[in-house]
Amino acid sequence: MSQSLFLITLVIDDYDRAKAFYCDALGFECLQDEEQPEGKRWVVVKPKGGSGAGFLLAQAVDERQKAAVGNQTGGRVGFFLSTDDFARDHAAMTRAGAHFLEAPRHEVYGTVAVFSDPYGNTFDLIQHATATAP
C-alpha cells in the first residue's frame, strides 16, 4: 500500500488575504483558485518545488470555524516548512513581511526559527542538518 498526505485544511478569515500571505510573503505557488457554490472558493497553495502537502485555504463561515482561525493546533507549532537554504528563505520571508517570533537558532537537527502567519498559526522554518533531512 502507498499513501501520502497531500492536502491540509487551513481555516482563514479571507481568501485573498491568506493567498497573498502564502504566495507573496512565503513564495508558495497557487495550484488552484476556483469559485464554488455559495461564495466559497477552492484555493490550494503549496511550497514551490516541494513534494509535501499543500494547504486548502478555507474561509471560516460560522462562529465555530471563526474561533479556530489562528488556533488550529492549540497554540503549538503546527506546521514545518523545510528549506534547502535557511539564510536565503529567512531573509526573503522577512523582507516580504513574515513575522518571525525568534532569532534563528542552531539545533542538532538543523537551523530553525519560528514564524507566524497573519492569523497566529505558527511554523518552523527548518534547514535540516544533512544526517536528519526528511
Short mmCIF file of N, CA and C in Angstrom, two decimals:
data_model
loop_
_atom_site.label_atom_id
_atom_site.label_comp_id
_atom_site.label_asym_id
_atom_site.label_seq_id
_atom_site.Cartn_x
_atom_site.Cartn_y
_atom_site.Cartn_z
N MET A 1 0.85 -1.17 0.00
CA MET A 1 0.00 0.00 0.00
C MET A 1 0.89 1.24 0.00
N SER A 2 0.47 2.25 -0.73
CA SER A 2 1.20 3.51 -0.77
C SER A 2 0.21 4.64 -0.51
N GLN A 3 0.49 5.44 0.52
CA GLN A 3 -0.36 6.57 0.86
C GLN A 3 0.50 7.78 1.12
N SER A 4 -0.08 8.96 0.95
CA SER A 4 0.62 10.19 1.31
C SER A 4 -0.40 11.26 1.67
N LEU A 5 -0.02 12.12 2.55
CA LEU A 5 -0.84 13.26 2.94
C LEU A 5 -0.56 14.36 1.92
N PHE A 6 -1.59 14.82 1.21
CA PHE A 6 -1.35 15.78 0.15
C PHE A 6 -2.02 17.13 0.36
N LEU A 7 -2.97 17.23 1.29
CA LEU A 7 -3.70 18.48 1.48
C LEU A 7 -4.12 18.62 2.93
N ILE A 8 -3.94 19.82 3.49
CA ILE A 8 -4.32 20.12 4.86
C ILE A 8 -5.19 21.37 4.84
N THR A 9 -6.35 21.31 5.46
CA THR A 9 -7.23 22.47 5.51
C THR A 9 -6.70 23.46 6.53
N LEU A 10 -6.62 24.71 6.12
CA LEU A 10 -6.22 25.80 7.00
C LEU A 10 -7.36 26.81 7.01
N VAL A 11 -8.03 26.95 8.16
CA VAL A 11 -9.17 27.85 8.26
C VAL A 11 -8.65 29.29 8.38
N ILE A 12 -9.15 30.15 7.50
CA ILE A 12 -8.67 31.53 7.43
C ILE A 12 -9.87 32.49 7.45
N ASP A 13 -9.58 33.79 7.56
CA ASP A 13 -10.68 34.76 7.61
C ASP A 13 -11.04 35.34 6.25
N ASP A 14 -10.11 35.29 5.29
CA ASP A 14 -10.36 35.91 3.99
C ASP A 14 -9.47 35.23 2.95
N TYR A 15 -10.06 34.77 1.88
CA TYR A 15 -9.31 34.06 0.84
C TYR A 15 -8.16 34.89 0.29
N ASP A 16 -8.45 36.11 -0.11
CA ASP A 16 -7.42 36.92 -0.77
C ASP A 16 -6.28 37.29 0.18
N ARG A 17 -6.61 37.62 1.43
CA ARG A 17 -5.57 37.95 2.41
C ARG A 17 -4.65 36.75 2.64
N ALA A 18 -5.24 35.59 2.82
CA ALA A 18 -4.43 34.38 3.07
C ALA A 18 -3.61 34.01 1.84
N LYS A 19 -4.22 34.07 0.68
CA LYS A 19 -3.50 33.75 -0.56
C LYS A 19 -2.32 34.70 -0.75
N ALA A 20 -2.52 35.98 -0.49
CA ALA A 20 -1.43 36.96 -0.62
C ALA A 20 -0.29 36.62 0.32
N PHE A 21 -0.59 36.28 1.58
CA PHE A 21 0.48 35.95 2.52
C PHE A 21 1.25 34.72 2.07
N TYR A 22 0.54 33.65 1.80
CA TYR A 22 1.23 32.40 1.47
C TYR A 22 1.98 32.49 0.14
N CYS A 23 1.42 33.16 -0.84
CA CYS A 23 2.07 33.23 -2.15
C CYS A 23 3.09 34.36 -2.24
N ASP A 24 2.81 35.51 -1.64
CA ASP A 24 3.74 36.64 -1.75
C ASP A 24 4.81 36.61 -0.67
N ALA A 25 4.42 36.49 0.59
CA ALA A 25 5.41 36.53 1.68
C ALA A 25 6.20 35.23 1.78
N LEU A 26 5.54 34.09 1.58
CA LEU A 26 6.23 32.81 1.73
C LEU A 26 6.71 32.23 0.41
N GLY A 27 6.23 32.74 -0.71
CA GLY A 27 6.68 32.25 -2.01
C GLY A 27 6.02 30.95 -2.44
N PHE A 28 4.89 30.60 -1.84
CA PHE A 28 4.17 29.41 -2.26
C PHE A 28 3.59 29.64 -3.66
N GLU A 29 3.25 28.56 -4.34
CA GLU A 29 2.55 28.69 -5.60
C GLU A 29 1.08 28.38 -5.37
N CYS A 30 0.23 29.05 -6.14
CA CYS A 30 -1.21 28.80 -6.07
C CYS A 30 -1.53 27.75 -7.11
N LEU A 31 -1.92 26.56 -6.66
CA LEU A 31 -2.23 25.47 -7.57
C LEU A 31 -3.65 25.54 -8.11
N GLN A 32 -4.56 26.06 -7.28
CA GLN A 32 -5.95 26.18 -7.69
C GLN A 32 -6.58 27.37 -6.99
N ASP A 33 -7.46 28.05 -7.68
CA ASP A 33 -8.31 29.09 -7.11
C ASP A 33 -9.58 29.12 -7.94
N GLU A 34 -10.54 28.34 -7.50
CA GLU A 34 -11.77 28.15 -8.28
C GLU A 34 -12.99 28.51 -7.45
N GLU A 35 -13.91 29.23 -8.08
CA GLU A 35 -15.17 29.59 -7.45
C GLU A 35 -15.99 28.34 -7.18
N GLN A 36 -16.67 28.33 -6.04
CA GLN A 36 -17.54 27.23 -5.64
C GLN A 36 -18.91 27.81 -5.31
N PRO A 37 -19.92 26.96 -5.16
CA PRO A 37 -21.25 27.48 -4.79
C PRO A 37 -21.23 28.21 -3.44
N GLU A 38 -22.18 29.08 -3.25
CA GLU A 38 -22.41 29.80 -2.00
C GLU A 38 -21.25 30.71 -1.62
N GLY A 39 -20.54 31.26 -2.60
CA GLY A 39 -19.47 32.21 -2.34
C GLY A 39 -18.17 31.60 -1.85
N LYS A 40 -18.08 30.30 -1.85
CA LYS A 40 -16.85 29.64 -1.42
C LYS A 40 -15.88 29.55 -2.59
N ARG A 41 -14.62 29.29 -2.25
CA ARG A 41 -13.59 29.06 -3.26
C ARG A 41 -12.77 27.84 -2.86
N TRP A 42 -12.20 27.19 -3.86
CA TRP A 42 -11.27 26.08 -3.64
C TRP A 42 -9.90 26.64 -3.94
N VAL A 43 -9.18 27.04 -2.86
CA VAL A 43 -7.87 27.68 -3.01
C VAL A 43 -6.82 26.76 -2.40
N VAL A 44 -5.90 26.29 -3.25
CA VAL A 44 -4.84 25.39 -2.82
C VAL A 44 -3.50 26.06 -3.08
N VAL A 45 -2.68 26.17 -2.03
CA VAL A 45 -1.33 26.73 -2.14
C VAL A 45 -0.35 25.69 -1.62
N LYS A 46 0.88 25.77 -2.17
CA LYS A 46 1.87 24.77 -1.81
C LYS A 46 3.27 25.36 -1.98
N PRO A 47 4.21 24.99 -1.12
CA PRO A 47 5.59 25.46 -1.31
C PRO A 47 6.12 25.06 -2.69
N LYS A 48 6.81 25.98 -3.32
CA LYS A 48 7.37 25.71 -4.65
C LYS A 48 8.45 24.64 -4.56
N GLY A 49 8.43 23.74 -5.52
CA GLY A 49 9.48 22.74 -5.64
C GLY A 49 9.42 21.60 -4.65
N GLY A 50 8.47 21.63 -3.75
CA GLY A 50 8.38 20.58 -2.73
C GLY A 50 7.47 19.45 -3.15
N SER A 51 7.62 18.34 -2.49
CA SER A 51 6.77 17.19 -2.79
C SER A 51 5.78 16.91 -1.65
N GLY A 52 5.77 17.76 -0.64
CA GLY A 52 4.89 17.55 0.50
C GLY A 52 3.49 18.07 0.26
N ALA A 53 2.74 18.15 1.33
CA ALA A 53 1.34 18.55 1.29
C ALA A 53 1.20 20.04 1.02
N GLY A 54 0.04 20.39 0.49
CA GLY A 54 -0.35 21.78 0.31
C GLY A 54 -1.44 22.14 1.29
N PHE A 55 -1.79 23.43 1.32
CA PHE A 55 -2.90 23.91 2.16
C PHE A 55 -4.12 24.17 1.30
N LEU A 56 -5.27 23.72 1.78
CA LEU A 56 -6.55 24.17 1.25
C LEU A 56 -6.96 25.34 2.14
N LEU A 57 -6.99 26.54 1.58
CA LEU A 57 -7.38 27.72 2.35
C LEU A 57 -8.90 27.77 2.39
N ALA A 58 -9.46 27.64 3.59
CA ALA A 58 -10.91 27.54 3.76
C ALA A 58 -11.39 28.69 4.63
N GLN A 59 -12.17 29.59 4.03
CA GLN A 59 -12.66 30.75 4.76
C GLN A 59 -13.72 30.34 5.77
N ALA A 60 -13.55 30.78 7.00
CA ALA A 60 -14.49 30.45 8.08
C ALA A 60 -15.87 31.02 7.75
N VAL A 61 -16.91 30.22 8.01
CA VAL A 61 -18.27 30.65 7.67
C VAL A 61 -19.21 30.74 8.87
N ASP A 62 -18.81 30.19 10.02
CA ASP A 62 -19.67 30.28 11.20
C ASP A 62 -18.81 30.55 12.43
N GLU A 63 -19.44 30.73 13.55
CA GLU A 63 -18.71 31.10 14.77
C GLU A 63 -17.72 30.02 15.20
N ARG A 64 -18.07 28.78 15.06
CA ARG A 64 -17.16 27.70 15.43
C ARG A 64 -15.89 27.74 14.58
N GLN A 65 -16.05 27.90 13.29
CA GLN A 65 -14.90 27.98 12.40
C GLN A 65 -14.10 29.25 12.66
N LYS A 66 -14.76 30.36 12.87
CA LYS A 66 -14.06 31.62 13.15
C LYS A 66 -13.22 31.51 14.41
N ALA A 67 -13.69 30.75 15.39
CA ALA A 67 -12.94 30.57 16.64
C ALA A 67 -11.67 29.75 16.41
N ALA A 68 -11.63 28.95 15.36
CA ALA A 68 -10.46 28.12 15.06
C ALA A 68 -9.38 28.86 14.28
N VAL A 69 -9.71 29.99 13.68
CA VAL A 69 -8.74 30.73 12.87
C VAL A 69 -7.56 31.11 13.76
N GLY A 70 -6.38 30.69 13.38
CA GLY A 70 -5.16 31.01 14.12
C GLY A 70 -4.89 30.12 15.31
N ASN A 71 -5.78 29.22 15.61
CA ASN A 71 -5.60 28.35 16.78
C ASN A 71 -5.89 26.90 16.44
N GLN A 72 -5.52 26.51 15.25
CA GLN A 72 -5.87 25.17 14.78
C GLN A 72 -5.05 24.08 15.43
N THR A 73 -3.96 24.45 16.09
CA THR A 73 -3.13 23.44 16.75
C THR A 73 -2.99 23.74 18.24
N GLY A 74 -3.93 24.48 18.79
CA GLY A 74 -3.95 24.72 20.23
C GLY A 74 -2.76 25.51 20.76
N GLY A 75 -2.17 26.36 19.92
CA GLY A 75 -1.05 27.19 20.36
C GLY A 75 0.32 26.56 20.15
N ARG A 76 0.38 25.34 19.68
CA ARG A 76 1.66 24.68 19.40
C ARG A 76 2.11 25.02 17.99
N VAL A 77 3.42 24.89 17.73
CA VAL A 77 3.88 24.97 16.35
C VAL A 77 3.20 23.83 15.61
N GLY A 78 2.47 24.17 14.57
CA GLY A 78 1.68 23.17 13.89
C GLY A 78 2.17 22.78 12.52
N PHE A 79 3.06 23.59 11.95
CA PHE A 79 3.47 23.36 10.57
C PHE A 79 4.97 23.53 10.46
N PHE A 80 5.57 22.76 9.59
CA PHE A 80 7.02 22.71 9.49
C PHE A 80 7.41 22.86 8.02
N LEU A 81 8.10 23.95 7.71
CA LEU A 81 8.49 24.27 6.35
C LEU A 81 9.98 24.01 6.20
N SER A 82 10.31 23.01 5.40
CA SER A 82 11.69 22.63 5.18
C SER A 82 12.27 23.45 4.04
N THR A 83 13.54 23.84 4.16
CA THR A 83 14.22 24.60 3.12
C THR A 83 15.62 24.03 2.88
N ASP A 84 16.13 24.27 1.69
CA ASP A 84 17.50 23.87 1.39
C ASP A 84 18.48 25.02 1.59
N ASP A 85 17.95 26.22 1.93
CA ASP A 85 18.80 27.39 2.17
C ASP A 85 18.12 28.31 3.18
N PHE A 86 18.38 28.06 4.45
CA PHE A 86 17.72 28.79 5.51
C PHE A 86 17.95 30.30 5.39
N ALA A 87 19.19 30.72 5.22
CA ALA A 87 19.51 32.15 5.18
C ALA A 87 18.77 32.85 4.06
N ARG A 88 18.74 32.25 2.89
CA ARG A 88 18.03 32.83 1.73
C ARG A 88 16.55 33.00 2.04
N ASP A 89 15.91 31.92 2.51
CA ASP A 89 14.47 31.96 2.72
C ASP A 89 14.09 32.83 3.92
N HIS A 90 14.87 32.79 4.97
CA HIS A 90 14.61 33.64 6.13
C HIS A 90 14.66 35.11 5.73
N ALA A 91 15.68 35.50 4.97
CA ALA A 91 15.81 36.89 4.53
C ALA A 91 14.66 37.29 3.61
N ALA A 92 14.32 36.44 2.65
CA ALA A 92 13.24 36.76 1.70
C ALA A 92 11.90 36.86 2.42
N MET A 93 11.64 35.95 3.33
CA MET A 93 10.38 35.96 4.06
C MET A 93 10.29 37.18 4.96
N THR A 94 11.39 37.55 5.59
CA THR A 94 11.41 38.74 6.46
C THR A 94 11.12 39.98 5.63
N ARG A 95 11.79 40.11 4.48
CA ARG A 95 11.55 41.27 3.59
C ARG A 95 10.10 41.34 3.13
N ALA A 96 9.49 40.18 2.93
CA ALA A 96 8.11 40.13 2.42
C ALA A 96 7.06 40.27 3.52
N GLY A 97 7.50 40.39 4.77
CA GLY A 97 6.57 40.66 5.86
C GLY A 97 6.21 39.49 6.76
N ALA A 98 6.88 38.36 6.61
CA ALA A 98 6.64 37.25 7.54
C ALA A 98 7.14 37.67 8.92
N HIS A 99 6.40 37.31 9.95
CA HIS A 99 6.74 37.71 11.32
C HIS A 99 7.43 36.57 12.04
N PHE A 100 8.74 36.69 12.22
CA PHE A 100 9.50 35.68 12.96
C PHE A 100 9.40 35.99 14.45
N LEU A 101 9.13 34.97 15.24
CA LEU A 101 8.94 35.12 16.67
C LEU A 101 10.22 34.97 17.46
N GLU A 102 11.29 34.58 16.77
CA GLU A 102 12.58 34.37 17.42
C GLU A 102 13.69 34.51 16.39
N ALA A 103 14.88 34.68 16.88
CA ALA A 103 16.06 34.70 16.02
C ALA A 103 16.37 33.27 15.59
N PRO A 104 16.99 33.10 14.43
CA PRO A 104 17.39 31.75 14.01
C PRO A 104 18.29 31.11 15.07
N ARG A 105 18.12 29.81 15.24
CA ARG A 105 18.95 29.08 16.19
C ARG A 105 19.43 27.78 15.56
N HIS A 106 20.54 27.32 16.06
CA HIS A 106 21.13 26.09 15.54
C HIS A 106 20.89 24.98 16.56
N GLU A 107 20.26 23.93 16.10
CA GLU A 107 19.96 22.76 16.92
C GLU A 107 20.68 21.56 16.31
N VAL A 108 20.66 20.44 17.01
CA VAL A 108 21.34 19.25 16.49
C VAL A 108 20.73 18.79 15.17
N TYR A 109 19.45 19.05 14.97
CA TYR A 109 18.77 18.62 13.75
C TYR A 109 18.86 19.63 12.62
N GLY A 110 19.34 20.86 12.89
CA GLY A 110 19.48 21.85 11.84
C GLY A 110 19.27 23.27 12.33
N THR A 111 19.10 24.19 11.40
CA THR A 111 18.85 25.59 11.70
C THR A 111 17.35 25.83 11.62
N VAL A 112 16.82 26.57 12.61
CA VAL A 112 15.37 26.71 12.72
C VAL A 112 15.01 28.08 13.30
N ALA A 113 13.84 28.57 12.91
CA ALA A 113 13.24 29.76 13.53
C ALA A 113 11.73 29.63 13.38
N VAL A 114 11.01 30.08 14.41
CA VAL A 114 9.56 30.03 14.41
C VAL A 114 9.01 31.34 13.84
N PHE A 115 8.02 31.21 12.94
CA PHE A 115 7.32 32.39 12.44
C PHE A 115 5.83 32.13 12.50
N SER A 116 5.05 33.21 12.37
CA SER A 116 3.60 33.06 12.38
C SER A 116 3.00 33.63 11.11
N ASP A 117 1.84 33.09 10.76
CA ASP A 117 1.08 33.66 9.66
C ASP A 117 0.24 34.82 10.21
N PRO A 118 -0.50 35.54 9.39
CA PRO A 118 -1.27 36.69 9.90
C PRO A 118 -2.32 36.33 10.93
N TYR A 119 -2.62 35.05 11.07
CA TYR A 119 -3.67 34.60 11.98
C TYR A 119 -3.15 34.13 13.32
N GLY A 120 -1.85 33.89 13.40
CA GLY A 120 -1.26 33.39 14.64
C GLY A 120 -0.86 31.93 14.58
N ASN A 121 -1.13 31.23 13.47
CA ASN A 121 -0.64 29.86 13.32
C ASN A 121 0.88 29.93 13.27
N THR A 122 1.54 29.01 13.93
CA THR A 122 3.00 29.06 13.97
C THR A 122 3.62 27.92 13.16
N PHE A 123 4.78 28.26 12.61
CA PHE A 123 5.54 27.40 11.72
C PHE A 123 6.98 27.38 12.16
N ASP A 124 7.66 26.27 11.93
CA ASP A 124 9.12 26.23 11.99
C ASP A 124 9.62 26.32 10.55
N LEU A 125 10.55 27.24 10.30
CA LEU A 125 11.32 27.22 9.07
C LEU A 125 12.59 26.46 9.42
N ILE A 126 12.86 25.36 8.72
CA ILE A 126 13.96 24.48 9.10
C ILE A 126 14.83 24.13 7.90
N GLN A 127 16.12 24.28 8.09
CA GLN A 127 17.08 23.65 7.18
C GLN A 127 17.70 22.52 7.97
N HIS A 128 17.36 21.30 7.59
CA HIS A 128 17.83 20.13 8.33
C HIS A 128 19.33 19.93 8.16
N ALA A 129 19.94 19.47 9.23
CA ALA A 129 21.32 19.01 9.14
C ALA A 129 21.31 17.80 8.20
N THR A 130 22.35 17.60 7.47
CA THR A 130 22.39 16.56 6.44
C THR A 130 21.92 15.21 6.96
N ALA A 131 22.33 14.83 8.13
CA ALA A 131 22.02 13.50 8.65
C ALA A 131 20.55 13.34 9.03
N THR A 132 19.82 14.46 9.25
CA THR A 132 18.44 14.36 9.70
C THR A 132 17.43 14.84 8.68
N ALA A 133 17.85 15.10 7.45
CA ALA A 133 16.92 15.59 6.44
C ALA A 133 15.83 14.56 6.20
N PRO A 134 14.57 15.05 6.01
CA PRO A 134 13.46 14.12 5.78
C PRO A 134 13.54 13.42 4.44
#
